[in-house]
C-alpha cells in the first residue's frame, strides 16, 4: 500500500512538473505520453549537454565570478538551494506563469540616469542566482540592473520548455508579463521626452540583456511590441542583447515590412554550448542583429560568457559591438 501511494505521489509531481513546463507556450491540450518520451530520449542523447558546465565542470563551483561559487550567496542554505534549483525542480507543486521584477542591483555609481537596464534570466536560475548574474552585469556596465526573473523548473524541465518553446510562436503568459515591464518603461520615456529635442531623446533608452531561455522570451516580447501601436514607434529607445540564446528565430514570425522596426540587437554565443547550438547558431539567417561567436563550451552566463565578453574574446566584438562599448559606464 505504501509503495502504491508512493507511486501515485511521484506521478502527481511528475505530471504537475510537466504542466509547469508547458506554461511557456500556454498549451491547453493533452500531453501525449509518447511525446514526453520522445523529448526525454532526445535529451538523453544530446552529448553536448555534458559540456553545460564547460570542459572542467568542478572549476565553476569555486571560481571567481562564477554563479556557482558559494561566496556570492548570503548564506550556505541559500547557496545550496540555488544549486539544487539549477538541476531539479524544488517546487513541483508551484506553477508560476509570470515574470517577476526583483529588486534592482546597484553596487556602483550610476552615470546613466536616463537608461533602464533589465536582465532576463534563462534555464536553471532561481531568484538568488539571477541576482548574482545581475551583480556581474552591474560590475561590468556600471548601471543599475533590474532582474526580470523567469521562474525555473530545474535544468531538465527548463530544457523541455526550450525544446517546445521554439516550435510555438503564439504569445505566452511568461512573455506577456515580461512585455508589461518593458512597455511600461518605454511609455515613461515617451512621457519624459515629449517636449525634448531629438538629441535629448536619443539619450533615453531601455536595455534588455537576455540569457538562454530568456532569448526565446524576448524574441516573443519584441514581436508583441512591434504589433503594439503604442510601442512600435518607441522601439528606437530599446536595445536587446542576448547571451547563449535558445531562440532559433528572432524576432518570432515577422513579415518583411515589420522587420524594419526590430530594435537594435546583438547576440553572443559559444560554439560548443548546446543551447546556443540548437538556438541562435542554428539559423543565423533568421536572426536580426549581429551574432558574435567564440569557440568553447559552457552555458553559465557569468563564468562562460560575461568573463570572456569583458575581455573582448568574441570574434569581431572589440571592433563593432555596441554592448562592448558600453562597459564601465560609457555611453
Coordinates of C-alpha atoms in Angstrom, one line a residue:
X1 CA 0.0 0.0 0.0
X2 CA 2.8 2.4 0.9
X3 CA 4.5 1.6 -2.4
X4 CA 1.3 2.2 -4.4
X5 CA 0.8 5.5 -2.5
X6 CA 4.4 6.5 -3.3
X7 CA 4.0 5.8 -7.0
X8 CA 0.8 7.9 -7.0
X9 CA 2.6 10.9 -5.4
X10 CA 5.5 10.6 -7.8
X11 CA 3.2 10.5 -10.8
X12 CA 1.3 13.6 -9.5
X13 CA 4.6 15.5 -9.0
X14 CA 5.8 14.4 -12.5
X15 CA 2.7 15.5 -14.4
X16 CA 2.4 18.7 -12.4
X17 CA 6.0 19.5 -13.3
X18 CA 5.2 18.9 -17.0
X19 CA 2.2 21.3 -16.6
X20 CA 4.6 23.9 -15.4
X21 CA 6.9 23.3 -18.3
X22 CA 4.0 23.6 -20.8
X23 CA 3.3 27.1 -19.4
X24 CA 5.9 28.7 -21.7
X25 CA 3.6 28.2 -24.7
X26 CA 0.2 28.1 -22.9
X27 CA -0.6 24.7 -24.2
X28 CA -4.1 23.6 -23.2
X29 CA -4.4 20.2 -24.9
X30 CA -3.5 16.8 -23.5
X31 CA 0.2 15.9 -23.3
X32 CA 0.7 12.5 -25.1
X33 CA 3.0 10.2 -23.2
X34 CA 4.8 9.3 -26.4
X35 CA 5.7 13.0 -27.0
X36 CA 7.1 13.2 -23.4
X37 CA 9.1 10.0 -24.0
X38 CA 10.5 11.4 -27.3
X39 CA 11.5 14.6 -25.6
X40 CA 13.3 12.7 -22.8
X41 CA 15.0 10.4 -25.3
X42 CA 16.3 13.4 -27.2
X43 CA 17.7 14.9 -24.0
X44 CA 19.4 11.7 -23.1
X45 CA 21.1 11.5 -26.5
X46 CA 22.4 15.1 -26.5
X47 CA 26.1 14.7 -25.9
X48 CA 26.7 18.4 -25.9
X49 CA 24.7 18.7 -22.6
X50 CA 27.8 17.2 -20.9
X51 CA 29.6 20.4 -21.6
X52 CA 26.9 22.7 -20.0
X53 CA 29.4 23.5 -17.2
X54 CA 32.4 23.5 -19.5
X55 CA 35.4 21.2 -20.0
X56 CA 36.1 21.2 -16.3
X57 CA 32.8 21.3 -14.5
X58 CA 34.2 21.4 -11.0
X59 CA 36.1 24.6 -11.6
X60 CA 32.8 26.6 -11.9
X61 CA 31.9 25.8 -8.3
X62 CA 34.8 27.7 -6.8
X63 CA 36.0 30.1 -9.4
X64 CA 35.9 33.9 -9.2
X65 CA 32.8 35.4 -11.0
X66 CA 31.0 32.1 -11.2
X67 CA 27.4 32.0 -10.3
X68 CA 28.0 28.5 -8.8
X69 CA 30.5 29.8 -6.3
X70 CA 29.4 29.9 -2.7
X71 CA 30.9 33.3 -1.9
X72 CA 28.3 35.2 -3.9
X73 CA 25.3 34.0 -1.8
X74 CA 24.1 35.4 1.5
X75 CA 24.0 32.1 3.4
X76 CA 25.0 28.4 2.9
X77 CA 21.4 27.4 2.8
X78 CA 20.5 29.9 0.1
X79 CA 23.6 28.7 -1.9
X80 CA 22.6 25.0 -1.7
X81 CA 19.0 26.0 -2.6
X82 CA 20.3 27.8 -5.7
X83 CA 22.5 24.9 -6.8
X84 CA 19.7 22.4 -6.3
X85 CA 17.3 24.6 -8.2
X86 CA 19.7 24.6 -11.1
X87 CA 19.4 20.9 -11.5
X88 CA 15.9 19.9 -10.3
X89 CA 12.5 21.4 -9.6
X90 CA 12.3 22.0 -5.9
X91 CA 8.8 23.5 -6.1
X92 CA 6.9 20.9 -8.2
X93 CA 3.5 22.0 -6.9
X94 CA 4.0 25.7 -7.7
X95 CA 3.2 26.8 -11.2
X96 CA 4.3 30.4 -11.7
X97 CA 3.5 31.7 -15.2
X98 CA 4.6 35.3 -14.7
X99 CA 7.8 37.3 -14.8
X100 CA 8.7 38.9 -11.5
X101 CA 10.8 42.0 -11.2
X102 CA 13.4 41.6 -8.5
X103 CA 15.0 44.5 -6.5
X104 CA 17.4 46.5 -8.7
X105 CA 21.1 45.7 -8.2
X106 CA 23.2 48.8 -8.0
X107 CA 26.6 48.5 -6.3
X108 CA 28.4 51.1 -8.4
X109 CA 27.9 54.8 -9.2
X110 CA 25.2 55.3 -11.9
X111 CA 26.4 57.6 -14.7
X112 CA 23.4 56.9 -16.9
X113 CA 20.2 58.1 -15.2
X114 CA 18.3 58.2 -18.5
X115 CA 18.7 54.4 -19.0
X116 CA 16.8 51.5 -17.6
X117 CA 18.6 48.1 -17.8
X118 CA 16.8 44.8 -17.4
X119 CA 18.2 41.2 -17.1
X120 CA 16.0 38.3 -18.2
X121 CA 17.4 35.0 -17.0
X122 CA 17.4 31.6 -18.6
X123 CA 17.2 28.0 -17.6
X124 CA 18.0 26.7 -14.1
X125 CA 18.1 30.1 -12.4
X126 CA 16.4 30.8 -9.1
X127 CA 16.0 34.3 -7.7
X128 CA 19.3 34.3 -5.8
X129 CA 21.2 33.2 -8.9
X130 CA 19.5 35.8 -11.0
X131 CA 20.8 38.4 -8.5
X132 CA 24.3 37.0 -8.8
X133 CA 24.1 37.4 -12.6
X134 CA 22.8 40.9 -12.2
X135 CA 25.7 41.8 -9.9
X136 CA 28.1 40.7 -12.6
X137 CA 26.3 42.8 -15.2
X138 CA 26.3 45.8 -12.8
X139 CA 30.1 45.3 -12.2
X140 CA 30.8 45.3 -16.0
X141 CA 28.5 48.1 -17.2
X142 CA 28.2 50.3 -14.1
X143 CA 24.5 50.5 -14.5
X144 CA 21.7 49.6 -12.1
X145 CA 20.3 46.2 -13.3
X146 CA 16.8 45.0 -12.6
X147 CA 16.4 41.3 -12.9
X148 CA 13.2 40.1 -14.6
X149 CA 13.0 36.7 -13.1
X150 CA 11.9 33.9 -15.3
X151 CA 10.9 31.1 -12.8
X152 CA 12.8 27.8 -13.1
X153 CA 11.6 24.2 -13.2
X154 CA 15.0 22.8 -12.9
X155 CA 17.5 22.4 -15.7
X156 CA 16.0 19.3 -17.4
X157 CA 12.4 20.6 -17.4
X158 CA 13.6 24.0 -18.5
X159 CA 15.2 22.3 -21.5
X160 CA 11.8 20.8 -22.3
X161 CA 10.4 24.3 -22.2
X162 CA 13.2 25.4 -24.6
X163 CA 12.6 22.5 -26.9
X164 CA 8.9 23.1 -27.1
X165 CA 9.0 26.9 -26.9
X166 CA 11.0 27.2 -30.2
X167 CA 8.1 25.5 -32.0
X168 CA 5.3 27.7 -30.8
X169 CA 5.0 31.4 -31.9
X170 CA 1.9 32.3 -30.0
X171 CA 2.3 34.8 -27.1
X172 CA 2.8 33.2 -23.7
X173 CA 1.9 34.2 -20.2
X174 CA 5.6 34.5 -19.4
X175 CA 6.3 36.6 -22.5
X176 CA 3.2 38.8 -21.9
X177 CA 4.3 39.6 -18.3
X178 CA 7.8 40.4 -19.5
X179 CA 6.3 42.8 -22.1
X180 CA 4.4 44.7 -19.4
X181 CA 7.6 45.7 -17.6
X182 CA 9.4 46.7 -20.8
X183 CA 6.4 48.5 -22.3
X184 CA 5.9 50.5 -19.0
X185 CA 9.5 51.8 -19.3
X186 CA 9.1 52.7 -22.9
X187 CA 6.0 54.7 -22.2
X188 CA 7.8 56.5 -19.4
X189 CA 10.4 57.6 -21.9
X190 CA 7.7 58.9 -24.3
X191 CA 6.2 60.9 -21.5
X192 CA 9.5 62.3 -20.2
X193 CA 10.8 63.3 -23.6
X194 CA 7.6 64.6 -25.2
X195 CA 8.9 68.1 -25.5
X196 CA 12.6 67.3 -25.8
X197 CA 14.9 67.7 -28.7
X198 CA 15.9 64.7 -30.9
X199 CA 19.4 64.8 -29.4
X200 CA 17.9 64.5 -25.8
X201 CA 15.5 61.8 -26.8
X202 CA 18.4 59.6 -28.1
X203 CA 19.9 59.7 -24.6
X204 CA 16.9 57.8 -23.1
X205 CA 16.7 54.1 -23.6
X206 CA 15.7 50.7 -22.2
X207 CA 18.2 47.8 -22.4
X208 CA 17.4 44.2 -22.0
X209 CA 20.1 41.5 -21.6
X210 CA 18.6 38.0 -22.0
X211 CA 20.3 34.7 -21.3
X212 CA 19.5 31.3 -22.6
X213 CA 15.7 30.7 -22.5
X214 CA 15.3 34.4 -21.9
X215 CA 16.2 34.7 -25.6
X216 CA 13.1 32.9 -26.6
X217 CA 11.0 35.1 -24.3
X218 CA 12.5 38.3 -25.5
X219 CA 12.0 37.2 -29.1
X220 CA 8.3 36.9 -28.5
X221 CA 8.2 40.2 -26.5
X222 CA 9.8 42.1 -29.4
X223 CA 7.2 40.6 -31.7
X224 CA 4.4 41.8 -29.5
X225 CA 5.9 45.3 -29.1
X226 CA 6.1 45.6 -32.9
X227 CA 2.4 44.8 -33.1
X228 CA 1.5 47.2 -30.3
X229 CA 0.5 50.6 -31.8
X230 CA 1.5 52.3 -28.5
X231 CA 5.0 50.9 -28.6
X232 CA 6.2 50.3 -32.2
X233 CA 7.2 53.9 -32.6
X234 CA 9.2 53.7 -29.4
X235 CA 11.4 50.8 -30.3
X236 CA 14.2 53.2 -31.3
X237 CA 14.7 53.5 -27.5
X238 CA 15.0 49.8 -27.0
X239 CA 18.2 47.7 -27.2
X240 CA 18.3 43.9 -26.9
X241 CA 21.4 41.8 -26.2
X242 CA 21.4 38.0 -25.8
X243 CA 23.9 35.5 -24.5
X244 CA 23.6 31.8 -25.3
X245 CA 20.1 32.4 -26.6
X246 CA 17.8 29.5 -27.2
X247 CA 15.8 31.2 -29.9
X248 CA 16.1 29.8 -33.5
X249 CA 14.3 32.8 -34.9
X250 CA 14.5 36.5 -33.8
X251 CA 12.1 38.1 -33.5
X252 CA 9.4 35.4 -33.8
X253 CA 7.5 35.3 -37.1
X254 CA 7.5 38.8 -38.5
X255 CA 6.6 39.9 -42.0
X256 CA 9.2 41.6 -44.2
X257 CA 7.7 45.0 -43.6
X258 CA 7.6 44.6 -39.9
X259 CA 11.3 43.5 -39.8
X260 CA 12.3 47.2 -40.3
X261 CA 11.0 48.0 -36.8
X262 CA 13.2 45.5 -34.9
X263 CA 15.1 47.3 -32.2
X264 CA 18.9 47.3 -32.2
X265 CA 20.1 43.8 -31.2
X266 CA 23.3 41.9 -30.7
X267 CA 23.9 38.2 -29.8
X268 CA 26.8 36.4 -28.2
X269 CA 27.3 32.6 -28.4
X270 CA 29.8 29.8 -27.6
X271 CA 30.0 27.4 -30.4
X272 CA 30.0 24.3 -28.2
X273 CA 27.2 25.4 -25.9
X274 CA 24.3 23.1 -26.6
X275 CA 21.6 25.7 -26.1
X276 CA 23.3 28.1 -28.4
X277 CA 23.9 25.4 -30.9
X278 CA 20.3 24.5 -31.3
X279 CA 19.2 28.1 -30.8
X280 CA 20.8 31.3 -32.1
X281 CA 23.6 29.4 -34.1
X282 CA 21.2 27.1 -35.8
X283 CA 19.6 29.6 -38.1
X284 CA 21.7 32.8 -38.0
X285 CA 20.0 33.9 -41.2
X286 CA 16.7 34.1 -39.3
X287 CA 18.1 36.2 -36.6
X288 CA 18.0 40.0 -36.7
X289 CA 21.2 41.6 -35.3
X290 CA 24.8 40.7 -35.5
X291 CA 26.0 37.4 -33.9
X292 CA 29.3 37.4 -32.1
X293 CA 30.7 33.9 -31.7
X294 CA 33.5 32.3 -29.6
X295 CA 35.0 28.8 -29.7
X296 CA 34.4 26.9 -26.5
X297 CA 31.8 25.1 -24.3
X298 CA 29.8 26.2 -21.3
X299 CA 26.4 27.8 -20.7
X300 CA 26.7 29.7 -17.5
X301 CA 26.2 33.4 -18.0
X302 CA 28.9 34.8 -15.6
X303 CA 31.5 32.1 -15.9
X304 CA 31.3 31.1 -19.5
X305 CA 30.1 34.3 -21.2
X306 CA 30.5 37.5 -19.3
X307 CA 34.1 37.0 -18.2
X308 CA 35.2 36.4 -21.8
X309 CA 32.9 39.2 -23.1
X310 CA 34.5 41.7 -20.7
X311 CA 37.9 40.7 -22.2
X312 CA 36.8 41.1 -25.8
X313 CA 37.1 37.4 -26.7
X314 CA 34.1 37.2 -29.0
X315 CA 35.0 37.4 -32.7
X316 CA 34.8 40.9 -34.0
X317 CA 33.5 42.1 -30.7
X318 CA 36.1 44.8 -30.0
X319 CA 35.6 46.3 -33.4
X320 CA 31.9 46.8 -33.8
X321 CA 29.9 45.6 -30.7
X322 CA 27.8 48.4 -29.2
X323 CA 27.4 46.4 -26.0
X324 CA 31.1 46.1 -25.6
X325 CA 31.5 49.9 -25.9
X326 CA 29.0 50.4 -23.1
X327 CA 31.3 48.8 -20.4
X328 CA 32.4 50.8 -17.4
X329 CA 29.5 53.3 -17.6
X330 CA 30.4 54.5 -21.1
X331 CA 27.5 55.7 -23.3

